PDB file of C-alpha atoms in Angstrom:
ATOM      1  CA  MET A   9     -39.035  51.951 -36.812  1.00  0.00           C
ATOM      2  CA  TYR A  10     -41.889  54.774 -35.144  1.00  0.00           C
ATOM      3  CA  PHE A  11     -43.815  55.012 -38.236  1.00  0.00           C
ATOM      4  CA  CYS A  12     -44.053  51.555 -39.295  1.00  0.00           C
ATOM      5  CA  ARG A  13     -45.030  50.795 -35.654  1.00  0.00           C
ATOM      6  CA  ARG A  14     -47.963  53.182 -35.897  1.00  0.00           C
ATOM      7  CA  PHE A  15     -48.826  51.999 -39.464  1.00  0.00           C
ATOM      8  CA  PHE A  16     -49.237  48.531 -38.211  1.00  0.00           C
ATOM      9  CA  ILE A  17     -51.302  48.989 -35.271  1.00  0.00           C
ATOM     10  CA  SER A  18     -54.271  51.410 -38.162  1.00  0.00           C
ATOM     11  CA  PHE A  19     -54.011  48.282 -40.114  1.00  0.00           C
ATOM     12  CA  MET A  20     -54.772  46.261 -37.390  1.00  0.00           C
ATOM     13  CA  LYS A  21     -57.558  48.340 -36.452  1.00  0.00           C
ATOM     14  CA  ILE A  22     -58.826  48.413 -40.157  1.00  0.00           C
ATOM     15  CA  ILE A  23     -58.231  44.014 -39.529  1.00  0.00           C
ATOM     16  CA  GLU A  24     -60.457  44.400 -36.232  1.00  0.00           C
ATOM     17  CA  LYS A  25     -63.447  46.431 -38.154  1.00  0.00           C
ATOM     18  CA  LEU A  26     -63.281  43.872 -40.919  1.00  0.00           C
ATOM     19  CA  ILE A  27     -63.539  40.507 -38.381  1.00  0.00           C
ATOM     20  CA  GLU A  28     -66.517  42.412 -36.743  1.00  0.00           C
ATOM     21  CA  LYS A  29     -67.952  43.049 -39.663  1.00  0.00           C
ATOM     22  CA  ILE A  30     -67.418  39.037 -40.778  1.00  0.00           C
ATOM     23  CA  TYR A  31     -68.040  37.795 -36.987  1.00  0.00           C
ATOM     24  CA  PRO A  32     -70.592  39.622 -35.196  1.00  0.00           C
ATOM     25  CA  LYS A  33     -69.504  40.348 -31.803  1.00  0.00           C
ATOM     26  CA  ASN A  34     -72.343  38.256 -29.134  1.00  0.00           C
ATOM     27  CA  LEU A  35     -74.303  37.044 -32.051  1.00  0.00           C
ATOM     28  CA  ASN A  36     -73.539  32.968 -30.995  1.00  0.00           C
ATOM     29  CA  CYS A  37     -71.299  31.519 -28.426  1.00  0.00           C
ATOM     30  CA  ILE A  38     -67.786  30.840 -29.644  1.00  0.00           C
ATOM     31  CA  LEU A  39     -68.409  27.351 -27.645  1.00  0.00           C
ATOM     32  CA  CYS A  40     -71.763  25.609 -28.612  1.00  0.00           C
ATOM     33  CA  ASN A  41     -72.463  28.175 -31.291  1.00  0.00           C
ATOM     34  CA  MET A  42     -75.769  29.008 -29.816  1.00  0.00           C
ATOM     35  CA  PRO A  43     -77.274  32.125 -29.795  1.00  0.00           C
ATOM     36  CA  ILE A  44     -76.778  34.629 -27.106  1.00  0.00           C
ATOM     37  CA  SER A  45     -77.710  37.642 -25.843  1.00  0.00           C
ATOM     38  CA  ARG A  46     -74.984  40.621 -27.411  1.00  0.00           C
ATOM     39  CA  LYS A  47     -75.081  41.844 -23.625  1.00  0.00           C
ATOM     40  CA  ASN A  48     -72.769  38.186 -22.981  1.00  0.00           C
ATOM     41  CA  LYS A  49     -69.465  37.860 -21.572  1.00  0.00           C
ATOM     42  CA  TYR A  50     -66.619  36.324 -23.579  1.00  0.00           C
ATOM     43  CA  SER A  51     -68.680  36.162 -25.940  1.00  0.00           C
ATOM     44  CA  MET A  52     -70.449  32.982 -23.969  1.00  0.00           C
ATOM     45  CA  CYS A  53     -73.003  31.403 -23.460  1.00  0.00           C
ATOM     46  CA  LYS A  54     -73.643  30.669 -19.593  1.00  0.00           C
ATOM     47  CA  SER A  55     -73.554  27.161 -19.634  1.00  0.00           C
ATOM     48  CA  CYS A  56     -69.779  27.263 -21.737  1.00  0.00           C
ATOM     49  CA  PHE A  57     -68.902  30.113 -19.536  1.00  0.00           C
ATOM     50  CA  GLU A  58     -70.017  28.408 -15.439  1.00  0.00           C
ATOM     51  CA  LYS A  59     -67.681  25.359 -17.013  1.00  0.00           C
ATOM     52  CA  ILE A  60     -64.704  27.138 -17.774  1.00  0.00           C
ATOM     53  CA  ILE A  61     -62.142  27.803 -14.681  1.00  0.00           C
ATOM     54  CA  PHE A  62     -61.141  30.236 -13.305  1.00  0.00           C
ATOM     55  CA  ILE A  63     -57.389  29.535 -11.307  1.00  0.00           C
ATOM     56  CA  LYS A  64     -58.024  31.233  -8.538  1.00  0.00           C
ATOM     57  CA  ASN A  65     -55.085  28.568  -5.861  1.00  0.00           C
ATOM     58  CA  PRO A  66     -51.748  29.186  -8.004  1.00  0.00           C
ATOM     59  CA  CYS A  67     -48.775  27.843  -6.910  1.00  0.00           C
ATOM     60  CA  GLU A  68     -47.060  31.189  -6.327  1.00  0.00           C
ATOM     61  CA  LYS A  69     -44.013  30.027  -8.774  1.00  0.00           C
ATOM     62  CA  CYS A  70     -45.584  28.268 -11.789  1.00  0.00           C
ATOM     63  CA  GLY A  71     -48.889  28.725 -12.442  1.00  0.00           C
ATOM     64  CA  LYS A  72     -50.114  26.237 -11.520  1.00  0.00           C
ATOM     65  CA  ALA A  73     -53.539  25.081  -9.368  1.00  0.00           C
ATOM     66  CA  ILE A  74     -53.153  23.011  -6.265  1.00  0.00           C
ATOM     67  CA  ILE A  75     -55.539  22.051  -5.042  1.00  0.00           C
ATOM     68  CA  ASN A  76     -55.918  20.401  -1.010  1.00  0.00           C
ATOM     69  CA  LEU A  77     -56.870  17.525  -1.111  1.00  0.00           C
ATOM     70  CA  SER A  78     -57.125  17.227   3.006  1.00  0.00           C
ATOM     71  CA  LEU A  79     -60.511  17.011   5.108  1.00  0.00           C
ATOM     72  CA  ASP A  80     -57.979  18.711   6.867  1.00  0.00           C
ATOM     73  CA  GLU A  81     -58.746  22.706   6.523  1.00  0.00           C
ATOM     74  CA  GLU A  82     -55.648  23.599   7.969  1.00  0.00           C
ATOM     75  CA  VAL A  83     -52.792  21.184   6.450  1.00  0.00           C
ATOM     76  CA  TYR A  84     -50.181  23.443   4.815  1.00  0.00           C
ATOM     77  CA  ILE A  85     -49.212  23.069   1.744  1.00  0.00           C
ATOM     78  CA  GLU A  86     -45.394  24.391   1.941  1.00  0.00           C
ATOM     79  CA  ALA A  87     -43.838  24.228  -1.834  1.00  0.00           C
ATOM     80  CA  CYS A  88     -45.708  23.450  -4.820  1.00  0.00           C
ATOM     81  CA  PRO A  89     -45.358  20.014  -6.011  1.00  0.00           C
ATOM     82  CA  TYR A  90     -44.246  20.136  -9.412  1.00  0.00           C
ATOM     83  CA  CYS A  91     -41.539  23.315  -9.688  1.00  0.00           C
ATOM     84  CA  LYS A  92     -39.924  23.135  -5.748  1.00  0.00           C
ATOM     85  CA  ASP A  93     -37.125  20.562  -7.752  1.00  0.00           C
ATOM     86  CA  LYS A  94     -36.596  23.303 -10.231  1.00  0.00           C
ATOM     87  CA  ASN A  95     -34.898  26.046 -10.857  1.00  0.00           C
ATOM     88  CA  PHE A  96     -36.785  27.870 -13.063  1.00  0.00           C
ATOM     89  CA  LEU A  97     -35.263  31.592 -14.033  1.00  0.00           C
ATOM     90  CA  PHE A  98     -38.545  32.823 -14.768  1.00  0.00           C
ATOM     91  CA  ASP A  99     -39.487  34.956 -11.448  1.00  0.00           C
ATOM     92  CA  ARG A 100     -42.751  34.332 -11.956  1.00  0.00           C
ATOM     93  CA  ASN A 101     -45.680  32.497 -13.713  1.00  0.00           C
ATOM     94  CA  ILE A 102     -49.505  33.464 -14.100  1.00  0.00           C
ATOM     95  CA  SER A 103     -51.911  31.186 -15.804  1.00  0.00           C
ATOM     96  CA  ILE A 104     -55.858  32.608 -15.896  1.00  0.00           C
ATOM     97  CA  LEU A 105     -58.412  29.170 -16.669  1.00  0.00           C
ATOM     98  CA  GLU A 106     -57.012  25.660 -16.402  1.00  0.00           C
ATOM     99  CA  TYR A 107     -56.392  23.464 -18.963  1.00  0.00           C
ATOM    100  CA  GLY A 108     -60.042  21.611 -19.620  1.00  0.00           C
ATOM    101  CA  LYS A 109     -62.213  20.416 -23.277  1.00  0.00           C
ATOM    102  CA  LEU A 110     -63.766  24.008 -23.210  1.00  0.00           C
ATOM    103  CA  SER A 111     -60.706  26.207 -22.492  1.00  0.00           C
ATOM    104  CA  LYS A 112     -58.392  24.221 -24.560  1.00  0.00           C
ATOM    105  CA  LYS A 113     -61.051  24.805 -27.394  1.00  0.00           C
ATOM    106  CA  LEU A 114     -60.488  28.894 -27.386  1.00  0.00           C
ATOM    107  CA  VAL A 115     -56.404  28.531 -27.806  1.00  0.00           C
ATOM    108  CA  PHE A 116     -56.862  26.216 -30.851  1.00  0.00           C
ATOM    109  CA  TYR A 117     -59.921  27.817 -32.705  1.00  0.00           C
ATOM    110  CA  LEU A 118     -57.571  30.644 -32.220  1.00  0.00           C
ATOM    111  CA  LYS A 119     -54.685  28.532 -33.537  1.00  0.00           C
ATOM    112  CA  TYR A 120     -55.234  25.898 -36.098  1.00  0.00           C
ATOM    113  CA  SER A 121     -58.980  26.656 -36.740  1.00  0.00           C
ATOM    114  CA  LYS A 122     -57.905  30.576 -38.086  1.00  0.00           C
ATOM    115  CA  LYS A 123     -60.698  32.923 -35.737  1.00  0.00           C
ATOM    116  CA  THR A 124     -57.705  34.642 -35.024  1.00  0.00           C
ATOM    117  CA  TYR A 125     -60.725  37.903 -33.249  1.00  0.00           C
ATOM    118  CA  ILE A 126     -60.136  34.782 -30.828  1.00  0.00           C
ATOM    119  CA  SER A 127     -57.382  36.074 -29.796  1.00  0.00           C
ATOM    120  CA  LYS A 128     -58.988  39.930 -28.045  1.00  0.00           C
ATOM    121  CA  ILE A 129     -62.122  37.763 -26.525  1.00  0.00           C
ATOM    122  CA  MET A 130     -58.628  35.346 -24.527  1.00  0.00           C
ATOM    123  CA  ALA A 131     -57.013  38.308 -23.809  1.00  0.00           C
ATOM    124  CA  GLU A 132     -59.710  40.658 -22.331  1.00  0.00           C
ATOM    125  CA  MET A 133     -60.129  37.913 -20.083  1.00  0.00           C
ATOM    126  CA  MET A 134     -56.784  37.465 -19.259  1.00  0.00           C
ATOM    127  CA  PHE A 135     -56.765  41.401 -17.977  1.00  0.00           C
ATOM    128  CA  ASP A 136     -59.659  41.027 -16.076  1.00  0.00           C
ATOM    129  CA  SER A 137     -58.202  37.584 -14.398  1.00  0.00           C
ATOM    130  CA  LEU A 138     -55.647  40.110 -13.209  1.00  0.00           C
ATOM    131  CA  SER A 139     -57.656  43.678 -12.183  1.00  0.00           C
ATOM    132  CA  GLU A 140     -60.238  40.981  -9.850  1.00  0.00           C
ATOM    133  CA  SER A 141     -57.403  39.547  -8.310  1.00  0.00           C
ATOM    134  CA  ASN A 142     -55.483  43.084  -7.797  1.00  0.00           C
ATOM    135  CA  LYS A 143     -52.813  40.932  -9.340  1.00  0.00           C
ATOM    136  CA  LEU A 144     -52.715  44.397 -12.347  1.00  0.00           C
ATOM    137  CA  LYS A 145     -50.040  46.316  -9.776  1.00  0.00           C
ATOM    138  CA  MET A 146     -47.614  44.022 -10.560  1.00  0.00           C
ATOM    139  CA  LEU A 147     -47.634  45.095 -14.149  1.00  0.00           C
ATOM    140  CA  GLU A 148     -46.612  48.771 -12.707  1.00  0.00           C
ATOM    141  CA  GLU A 149     -43.034  48.261 -13.242  1.00  0.00           C
ATOM    142  CA  VAL A 150     -42.979  46.527 -16.119  1.00  0.00           C
ATOM    143  CA  ASP A 151     -41.025  48.159 -19.210  1.00  0.00           C
ATOM    144  CA  TYR A 152     -41.585  45.792 -22.297  1.00  0.00           C
ATOM    145  CA  ILE A 153     -44.100  43.245 -23.440  1.00  0.00           C
ATOM    146  CA  ILE A 154     -42.760  40.348 -25.779  1.00  0.00           C
ATOM    147  CA  TYR A 155     -44.667  37.233 -26.550  1.00  0.00           C
ATOM    148  CA  VAL A 156     -42.735  34.180 -27.881  1.00  0.00           C
ATOM    149  CA  PRO A 157     -41.685  33.817 -32.086  1.00  0.00           C
ATOM    150  CA  LEU A 158     -42.695  31.192 -33.943  1.00  0.00           C
ATOM    151  CA  SER A 159     -40.246  29.255 -35.980  1.00  0.00           C
ATOM    152  CA  LYS A 160     -40.636  30.668 -40.315  1.00  0.00           C
ATOM    153  CA  LYS A 161     -41.729  27.598 -41.117  1.00  0.00           C
ATOM    154  CA  ARG A 162     -45.040  27.685 -38.535  1.00  0.00           C
ATOM    155  CA  PHE A 163     -45.282  31.420 -38.871  1.00  0.00           C
ATOM    156  CA  LYS A 164     -45.853  30.563 -42.197  1.00  0.00           C
ATOM    157  CA  GLN A 165     -47.971  27.045 -42.136  1.00  0.00           C
ATOM    158  CA  ARG A 166     -49.677  28.490 -39.222  1.00  0.00           C
ATOM    159  CA  GLY A 167     -49.474  32.680 -41.075  1.00  0.00           C
ATOM    160  CA  PHE A 168     -50.075  34.018 -37.628  1.00  0.00           C
ATOM    161  CA  ASN A 169     -48.222  33.982 -34.272  1.00  0.00           C
ATOM    162  CA  GLN A 170     -51.306  33.205 -31.812  1.00  0.00           C
ATOM    163  CA  SER A 171     -49.128  34.430 -28.761  1.00  0.00           C
ATOM    164  CA  GLN A 172     -48.120  38.123 -30.812  1.00  0.00           C
ATOM    165  CA  LYS A 173     -51.462  38.911 -31.381  1.00  0.00           C
ATOM    166  CA  LEU A 174     -52.819  38.116 -27.728  1.00  0.00           C
ATOM    167  CA  ALA A 175     -49.659  40.652 -26.708  1.00  0.00           C
ATOM    168  CA  MET A 176     -50.656  43.605 -29.308  1.00  0.00           C
ATOM    169  CA  TYR A 177     -53.822  43.930 -27.381  1.00  0.00           C
ATOM    170  CA  PHE A 178     -53.134  43.185 -24.259  1.00  0.00           C
ATOM    171  CA  SER A 179     -50.457  45.396 -24.616  1.00  0.00           C
ATOM    172  CA  ASN A 180     -53.373  47.437 -25.475  1.00  0.00           C
ATOM    173  CA  MET A 181     -55.470  47.287 -22.388  1.00  0.00           C
ATOM    174  CA  VAL A 182     -52.481  47.985 -19.861  1.00  0.00           C
ATOM    175  CA  GLY A 183     -50.416  50.596 -21.787  1.00  0.00           C
ATOM    176  CA  ILE A 184     -47.457  49.080 -21.914  1.00  0.00           C
ATOM    177  CA  ASP A 185     -45.149  48.797 -25.585  1.00  0.00           C
ATOM    178  CA  CYS A 186     -44.818  44.716 -26.379  1.00  0.00           C
ATOM    179  CA  VAL A 187     -41.844  44.841 -28.461  1.00  0.00           C
ATOM    180  CA  ASP A 188     -40.580  42.050 -31.601  1.00  0.00           C
ATOM    181  CA  MET A 189     -37.254  41.459 -28.944  1.00  0.00           C
ATOM    182  CA  LEU A 190     -36.728  37.249 -29.342  1.00  0.00           C
ATOM    183  CA  ILE A 191     -35.591  35.892 -32.340  1.00  0.00           C
ATOM    184  CA  ARG A 192     -36.759  32.091 -32.910  1.00  0.00           C
ATOM    185  CA  ASN A 193     -32.670  30.659 -34.531  1.00  0.00           C
ATOM    186  CA  LYS A 194     -34.154  27.399 -35.189  1.00  0.00           C
ATOM    187  CA  ASP A 195     -38.112  25.587 -35.816  1.00  0.00           C
ATOM    188  CA  THR A 196     -38.401  22.418 -33.608  1.00  0.00           C
ATOM    189  CA  LYS A 197     -39.767  19.377 -32.738  1.00  0.00           C
ATOM    190  CA  LYS A 198     -43.977  19.253 -31.441  1.00  0.00           C
ATOM    191  CA  LEU A 199     -43.089  20.113 -27.764  1.00  0.00           C
ATOM    192  CA  HIS A 200     -46.295  18.275 -26.804  1.00  0.00           C
ATOM    193  CA  LYS A 201     -45.031  14.571 -26.850  1.00  0.00           C
ATOM    194  CA  LEU A 202     -42.027  15.647 -25.317  1.00  0.00           C
ATOM    195  CA  ASN A 203     -41.563  15.431 -21.523  1.00  0.00           C
ATOM    196  CA  TYR A 204     -39.684  17.973 -19.117  1.00  0.00           C
ATOM    197  CA  LYS A 205     -36.278  16.993 -20.189  1.00  0.00           C
ATOM    198  CA  ARG A 206     -36.328  16.327 -23.925  1.00  0.00           C
ATOM    199  CA  ARG A 207     -37.609  19.674 -24.012  1.00  0.00           C
ATOM    200  CA  LYS A 208     -35.577  21.717 -22.426  1.00  0.00           C
ATOM    201  CA  LYS A 209     -33.335  19.624 -24.589  1.00  0.00           C
ATOM    202  CA  GLU A 210     -35.417  20.301 -27.823  1.00  0.00           C
ATOM    203  CA  LEU A 211     -35.119  24.289 -25.846  1.00  0.00           C
ATOM    204  CA  LYS A 212     -31.904  24.550 -25.845  1.00  0.00           C
ATOM    205  CA  ASN A 213     -30.396  27.564 -28.433  1.00  0.00           C
ATOM    206  CA  VAL A 214     -33.839  28.426 -29.481  1.00  0.00           C
ATOM    207  CA  PHE A 215     -33.952  31.651 -28.659  1.00  0.00           C
ATOM    208  CA  SER A 216     -30.923  35.118 -29.364  1.00  0.00           C
ATOM    209  CA  VAL A 217     -32.514  38.109 -28.536  1.00  0.00           C
ATOM    210  CA  ASP A 218     -32.666  40.829 -30.867  1.00  0.00           C
ATOM    211  CA  LYS A 219     -29.376  42.852 -31.797  1.00  0.00           C
ATOM    212  CA  LYS A 220     -31.180  45.958 -31.593  1.00  0.00           C
ATOM    213  CA  PHE A 221     -31.844  45.481 -27.603  1.00  0.00           C
ATOM    214  CA  ILE A 222     -29.359  44.233 -26.809  1.00  0.00           C
ATOM    215  CA  ASN A 223     -28.615  47.286 -24.547  1.00  0.00           C
ATOM    216  CA  ARG A 224     -32.243  48.517 -23.501  1.00  0.00           C
ATOM    217  CA  ILE A 225     -32.119  44.739 -21.108  1.00  0.00           C
ATOM    218  CA  GLN A 226     -30.243  45.881 -19.082  1.00  0.00           C
ATOM    219  CA  ASP A 227     -32.346  46.327 -15.409  1.00  0.00           C
ATOM    220  CA  LYS A 228     -35.076  46.280 -17.045  1.00  0.00           C
ATOM    221  CA  ASN A 229     -38.435  43.952 -16.620  1.00  0.00           C
ATOM    222  CA  ILE A 230     -40.230  42.131 -18.576  1.00  0.00           C
ATOM    223  CA  LEU A 231     -44.457  41.045 -19.445  1.00  0.00           C
ATOM    224  CA  LEU A 232     -44.141  37.529 -21.714  1.00  0.00           C
ATOM    225  CA  ILE A 233     -46.630  35.552 -23.243  1.00  0.00           C
ATOM    226  CA  ASP A 234     -47.918  32.967 -24.159  1.00  0.00           C
ATOM    227  CA  ASP A 235     -51.379  31.360 -24.801  1.00  0.00           C
ATOM    228  CA  ILE A 236     -50.014  27.671 -22.661  1.00  0.00           C
ATOM    229  CA  PHE A 237     -47.861  26.767 -19.392  1.00  0.00           C
ATOM    230  CA  THR A 238     -47.162  23.472 -20.509  1.00  0.00           C
ATOM    231  CA  THR A 239     -43.918  22.574 -18.733  1.00  0.00           C
ATOM    232  CA  GLY A 240     -42.641  25.733 -18.157  1.00  0.00           C
ATOM    233  CA  THR A 241     -39.640  24.931 -20.636  1.00  0.00           C
ATOM    234  CA  THR A 242     -40.345  27.796 -23.343  1.00  0.00           C
ATOM    235  CA  VAL A 243     -40.184  31.073 -20.878  1.00  0.00           C
ATOM    236  CA  ASP A 244     -37.715  29.225 -18.925  1.00  0.00           C
ATOM    237  CA  GLU A 245     -35.666  29.525 -21.933  1.00  0.00           C
ATOM    238  CA  ILE A 246     -36.618  32.284 -23.060  1.00  0.00           C
ATOM    239  CA  SER A 247     -35.771  33.592 -19.429  1.00  0.00           C
ATOM    240  CA  LYS A 248     -32.177  33.304 -19.037  1.00  0.00           C
ATOM    241  CA  ILE A 249     -31.254  34.936 -23.152  1.00  0.00           C
ATOM    242  CA  LEU A 250     -33.491  38.010 -20.994  1.00  0.00           C
ATOM    243  CA  LYS A 251     -31.295  37.471 -18.216  1.00  0.00           C
ATOM    244  CA  LEU A 252     -28.168  37.010 -19.711  1.00  0.00           C
ATOM    245  CA  ASN A 253     -29.123  40.001 -21.989  1.00  0.00           C
ATOM    246  CA  GLY A 254     -29.052  41.606 -17.944  1.00  0.00           C
ATOM    247  CA  ALA A 255     -32.798  41.066 -17.170  1.00  0.00           C
ATOM    248  CA  SER A 256     -34.064  42.119 -14.540  1.00  0.00           C
ATOM    249  CA  ASN A 257     -37.236  40.244 -13.885  1.00  0.00           C
ATOM    250  CA  ILE A 258     -38.905  38.725 -16.124  1.00  0.00           C
ATOM    251  CA  ILE A 259     -42.698  36.932 -16.047  1.00  0.00           C
ATOM    252  CA  SER A 260     -43.976  35.243 -18.036  1.00  0.00           C
ATOM    253  CA  LEU A 261     -48.343  35.242 -18.549  1.00  0.00           C
ATOM    254  CA  THR A 262     -50.128  32.837 -20.463  1.00  0.00           C
ATOM    255  CA  PHE A 263     -53.614  31.641 -21.215  1.00  0.00           C
ATOM    256  CA  LEU A 264     -53.839  28.413 -20.128  1.00  0.00           C
ATOM    257  CA  THR A 265     -51.594  26.214 -17.449  1.00  0.00           C
ATOM    258  CA  GLY A 266     -52.317  22.132 -17.089  1.00  0.00           C
ATOM    259  CA  LYS A 267     -53.653  21.675 -13.422  1.00  0.00           C
ATOM    260  CA  TYR A 268     -51.184  19.825 -10.621  1.00  0.00           C
ATOM    261  CA  ILE A 269     -52.888  17.963  -7.871  1.00  0.00           C
ATOM    262  CA  LYS A 270     -50.705  16.922  -4.576  1.00  0.00           C
ATOM    263  CA  ASP A 271     -51.695  14.882  -2.838  1.00  0.00           C
ATOM    264  CA  ILE A 272     -51.934  14.504   1.075  1.00  0.00           C
ATOM    265  CA  ASP A 273     -51.611  12.397   3.824  1.00  0.00           C
ATOM    266  CA  ILE A 274     -54.937  11.920   5.374  1.00  0.00           C
ATOM    267  CA  ASN A 275     -54.692  11.018   9.328  1.00  0.00           C
ATOM    268  CA  ILE A 276     -57.918   8.971  10.011  1.00  0.00           C
TER     269      ILE A 276
END
């Protein structure tokens, strides 16, 4: 098992070097294809980078950005309007970017255009964002990094798992083992067209813990990585399975999430 993992890491490094030759870093913006300097961060032009919104004021539970619409800066937001009535089983989700016209391109290019080199850039953005916000400290007690598995059918169609690639790159950056802990028992409908309740029903009993990890997650802290946090149902279903098998804390780290705006009455 150890030999297989070392072989896989070595193989991935060779593939990465080949990809860098095919897609030289920092020659063109990965979003608009404009020529850029090799010094440009994340292989983006200044114009595209400035249009991407990093989440600065997230809900401490679901990670969605909360915007105070009141003119009174002293108004206190007691609870996130999205997750306050939901009994999420994960301990916290951290999302890096708001879902928008440009930010979603990064995920779409990775998933549907097979530009797998973008996964490394996305992982770098996730690492840098956590570092700048002092959230890397939260990972000091994490025992394992895992990712959301694809069904065999979807993996065959796509040829790779984008969440696995993100997790592997991020794992190398923080020095925490990324393991194949989860099994996807069946395929599901496309979730992006389903609401929260229908997603929850669709995902019931979809995931399970690989037998070789059953006795290795008791009281362990786990970091789950995925590309998009939409309703939180996928993260929550996986968290349920992990906690039923004895896991202690589950932190979810996702690249994108949708914005949630809480209306606050303005007294004039």
